Short mmCIF file of C-alpha atoms and ligand atoms in Angstrom, two decimals:
data_model
loop_
_atom_site.label_atom_id
_atom_site.label_comp_id
_atom_site.label_asym_id
_atom_site.label_seq_id
_atom_site.Cartn_x
_atom_site.Cartn_y
_atom_site.Cartn_z
CA MET E 7 -11.67 -20.81 10.11
CA GLU E 8 -12.43 -21.36 6.49
CA LEU E 9 -13.65 -18.62 4.22
CA THR E 10 -16.91 -20.31 3.23
CA ASP E 11 -19.47 -18.77 0.91
CA SER E 12 -21.66 -17.83 3.85
CA VAL E 13 -18.84 -16.03 5.67
CA TRP E 14 -17.84 -14.30 2.46
CA GLU E 15 -21.46 -13.20 2.00
CA ILE E 16 -21.39 -11.67 5.49
CA ILE E 17 -18.23 -9.72 4.65
CA LYS E 18 -19.59 -8.60 1.29
CA THR E 19 -22.85 -7.34 2.76
CA ASN E 20 -21.17 -5.68 5.78
CA SER E 21 -23.35 -7.72 8.10
CA ASN E 22 -22.47 -7.47 11.78
CA VAL E 23 -23.54 -11.00 12.79
CA LEU E 24 -19.92 -12.19 13.10
CA ASP E 25 -18.48 -9.02 14.64
CA GLY E 26 -16.50 -9.90 17.75
CA LYS E 27 -16.12 -13.51 16.54
CA VAL E 28 -14.31 -13.21 13.24
CA TRP E 29 -11.84 -10.74 11.77
CA TYR E 30 -10.54 -10.64 8.24
CA GLY E 31 -7.18 -9.47 6.99
CA VAL E 32 -6.40 -8.32 3.47
CA LYS E 33 -3.01 -9.67 2.39
CA SER E 34 -2.25 -6.95 -0.16
CA THR E 35 -2.72 -4.09 2.31
CA LYS E 36 -1.98 -5.91 5.59
CA ILE E 37 -5.01 -4.26 7.17
CA PHE E 38 -7.59 -6.21 9.15
CA CYS E 39 -11.26 -5.44 9.70
CA LYS E 40 -14.49 -6.51 11.32
CA PRO E 41 -16.81 -8.35 8.93
CA SER E 42 -19.15 -5.34 9.02
CA CYS E 43 -16.49 -2.85 7.86
CA PRO E 44 -17.96 -0.63 5.13
CA SER E 45 -14.61 -0.38 3.31
CA ARG E 46 -14.38 -1.62 -0.26
CA ILE E 47 -14.83 -5.36 -0.74
CA PRO E 48 -11.37 -6.90 -1.14
CA ASN E 49 -10.39 -9.53 -3.63
CA LYS E 50 -11.49 -12.83 -2.10
CA SER E 51 -8.15 -14.48 -2.80
CA ASN E 52 -6.46 -11.80 -0.68
CA VAL E 53 -8.59 -12.44 2.40
CA LEU E 54 -7.48 -14.34 5.51
CA LEU E 55 -9.87 -15.11 8.34
CA PHE E 56 -9.03 -15.01 12.04
CA THR E 57 -11.08 -16.06 15.04
CA ASN E 58 -8.86 -14.36 17.59
CA PRO E 59 -8.02 -10.66 17.16
CA ASP E 60 -4.49 -11.25 18.48
CA ASP E 61 -3.68 -13.45 15.49
CA PRO E 62 -3.81 -10.83 12.73
CA VAL E 63 -1.60 -8.59 14.88
CA LYS E 64 0.89 -11.45 15.32
CA CYS E 65 0.86 -11.97 11.56
CA GLY E 66 1.79 -8.35 10.91
CA PHE E 67 -1.66 -6.99 10.10
CA ARG E 68 -2.67 -3.58 11.38
CA PRO E 69 -6.15 -2.52 12.46
CA CYS E 70 -8.35 -0.65 10.02
CA LYS E 71 -8.78 3.01 10.86
CA ARG E 72 -12.39 2.98 9.78
CA CYS E 73 -13.95 0.03 11.62
CA GLN E 74 -11.45 -0.17 14.51
CA PRO E 75 -11.62 -3.98 14.70
CA ILE E 76 -10.15 -4.23 18.19
CA ASN E 77 -12.11 -1.25 19.46
CA GLU E 78 -9.03 0.89 19.78
CA VAL E 79 -8.68 4.15 17.97
CA VAL E 80 -6.02 3.72 15.31
CA SER E 81 -3.31 6.30 15.89
CA ASP E 82 -2.07 8.51 13.10
CA GLU E 83 1.35 6.84 13.43
CA ILE E 84 -0.13 3.40 12.80
CA TRP E 85 -2.14 4.74 9.93
CA VAL E 86 0.95 6.28 8.34
CA ALA E 87 2.68 2.89 8.66
CA GLU E 88 -0.31 1.29 6.92
CA ILE E 89 -0.19 3.85 4.14
CA ASN E 90 3.55 3.26 3.69
CA HIS E 91 2.97 -0.47 3.49
CA ILE E 92 0.39 0.04 0.77
CA LEU E 93 2.70 2.37 -1.17
CA GLU E 94 5.48 -0.26 -0.95
CA ASN E 95 3.11 -2.84 -2.39
CA TYR E 96 1.43 -0.80 -5.09
CA TYR E 97 4.26 1.46 -6.32
CA ASP E 98 4.37 -0.38 -9.66
CA GLN E 99 0.74 0.41 -10.39
CA ASN E 100 -1.00 3.56 -11.49
CA LEU E 101 -1.96 4.47 -7.94
CA THR E 102 -3.98 7.65 -7.52
CA LEU E 103 -4.57 9.38 -4.22
CA ALA E 104 -8.23 8.35 -4.45
CA GLU E 105 -7.24 4.70 -4.90
CA LEU E 106 -4.78 4.94 -2.03
CA ALA E 107 -7.48 6.41 0.21
CA ILE E 108 -9.78 3.49 -0.61
CA LEU E 109 -7.05 0.95 0.12
CA ALA E 110 -6.14 2.73 3.37
CA HIS E 111 -9.78 3.03 4.42
CA GLY E 112 -9.90 6.79 4.82
CA SER E 113 -10.95 9.93 3.04
CA ILE E 114 -8.62 11.62 0.56
CA SER E 115 -8.40 14.93 2.41
CA HIS E 116 -7.87 13.30 5.80
CA LEU E 117 -5.23 10.97 4.41
CA ARG E 118 -3.31 13.79 2.78
CA HIS E 119 -3.47 15.93 5.91
CA VAL E 120 -2.43 13.21 8.37
CA TYR E 121 0.35 11.91 6.15
CA GLN E 122 1.82 15.33 5.50
CA SER E 123 1.67 16.38 9.14
CA LYS E 124 3.32 13.15 10.39
CA THR E 125 6.02 12.76 7.73
CA GLY E 126 6.56 16.26 6.33
CA ILE E 127 5.96 15.02 2.79
CA SER E 128 2.85 14.18 0.78
CA PRO E 129 1.82 10.59 -0.02
CA SER E 130 2.58 11.33 -3.69
CA GLU E 131 6.11 12.44 -2.82
CA LYS E 132 6.62 9.29 -0.76
CA LEU E 133 5.36 7.17 -3.64
CA MET E 134 7.80 8.87 -5.97
CA GLN E 135 10.67 8.27 -3.50
CA ILE E 136 9.82 4.57 -3.38
CA ARG E 137 9.62 4.38 -7.17
CA MET E 138 12.96 6.11 -7.64
CA ASP E 139 14.61 3.92 -5.04
CA LYS E 140 13.32 0.78 -6.78
CA ALA E 141 14.47 2.18 -10.14
CA ARG E 142 17.93 2.86 -8.74
CA ILE E 143 18.21 -0.75 -7.53
CA LEU E 144 17.06 -2.09 -10.92
CA LEU E 145 19.54 0.13 -12.75
CA LEU E 146 22.36 -1.27 -10.65
CA ASN E 147 21.28 -4.90 -10.48
CA SER E 148 19.51 -5.70 -13.72
CA ASN E 149 20.03 -5.28 -17.43
CA ARG E 150 16.50 -4.11 -18.07
CA SER E 151 16.17 -1.16 -20.40
CA ILE E 152 15.55 2.29 -18.99
CA SER E 153 12.02 2.35 -20.39
CA ASN E 154 11.27 -1.08 -18.96
CA ILE E 155 12.50 0.05 -15.59
CA GLY E 156 10.28 3.13 -15.73
CA ASN E 157 7.38 0.85 -16.45
CA ASP E 158 8.43 -1.58 -13.69
CA VAL E 159 8.21 1.17 -11.11
CA GLY E 160 4.85 2.50 -12.22
CA ILE E 161 5.96 5.29 -14.59
CA PRO E 162 5.19 4.14 -18.14
CA ASN E 163 5.92 7.59 -19.58
CA ASN E 164 9.66 7.27 -20.19
CA SER E 165 10.55 10.95 -20.57
CA TYR E 166 8.68 11.70 -17.36
CA PHE E 167 10.54 8.87 -15.62
CA ILE E 168 13.91 10.26 -16.76
CA LYS E 169 12.94 13.78 -15.73
CA ILE E 170 11.88 12.77 -12.22
CA PHE E 171 14.95 10.55 -11.78
CA LYS E 172 17.23 13.41 -12.73
CA LYS E 173 15.41 15.78 -10.42
CA ILE E 174 15.97 13.46 -7.44
CA TYR E 175 19.46 12.09 -8.14
CA GLY E 176 20.94 14.91 -10.22
CA ILE E 177 21.90 12.57 -13.09
CA THR E 178 19.94 10.61 -15.70
CA PRO E 179 19.20 6.88 -15.34
CA HIS E 180 21.74 6.21 -18.14
CA GLN E 181 24.44 8.13 -16.30
CA TYR E 182 23.51 6.41 -13.05
CA ARG E 183 23.82 2.98 -14.64
CA ALA E 184 27.13 3.87 -16.28
CA LYS E 185 28.59 4.43 -12.83
CA ARG E 186 28.00 0.89 -11.65
CA PRO E 187 31.12 -1.24 -11.20
CA ASN E 188 31.41 -4.06 -13.74
ZN1 ZN K 207 -12.26 -1.89 8.43
#
């Protein structure tokens, strides 16, 4: 089904006239919703339409916790997987907890609580782990400068980037790079 102006209008206005007939997935978050979902309006270019709720699932989308598009309660485990997917996609941006909560279709306090209780770490700690892991890979496999790499992984403040890197790996990014085999 094509994303026509009239369908897009229905999604934008959270109308329920297509509920049960159409589902939409957001490519950047891999979450799918009913047209009436009150979550933030996604970027139109990121939206895919489905006329069978099995299709988004087959394409790797997960149901939205808020509108429960297949009328099943979304488990905390699935929600944590959704949050991780978003972190993996947005790590290079200045992602606040509030922004993450909007993208993951939940409240900030609930998100923090569920994530911490299921994984033992906070969403911010997980984000930092992802950033440091990406930085490590760039240090080993690219010739980008340390400050560019910090920026690439969402930490434009270079001294902060170096400090966090050292805290996690015990050595500075320079030292880490110097260890790579030539
Ligand atoms: Zn939704």
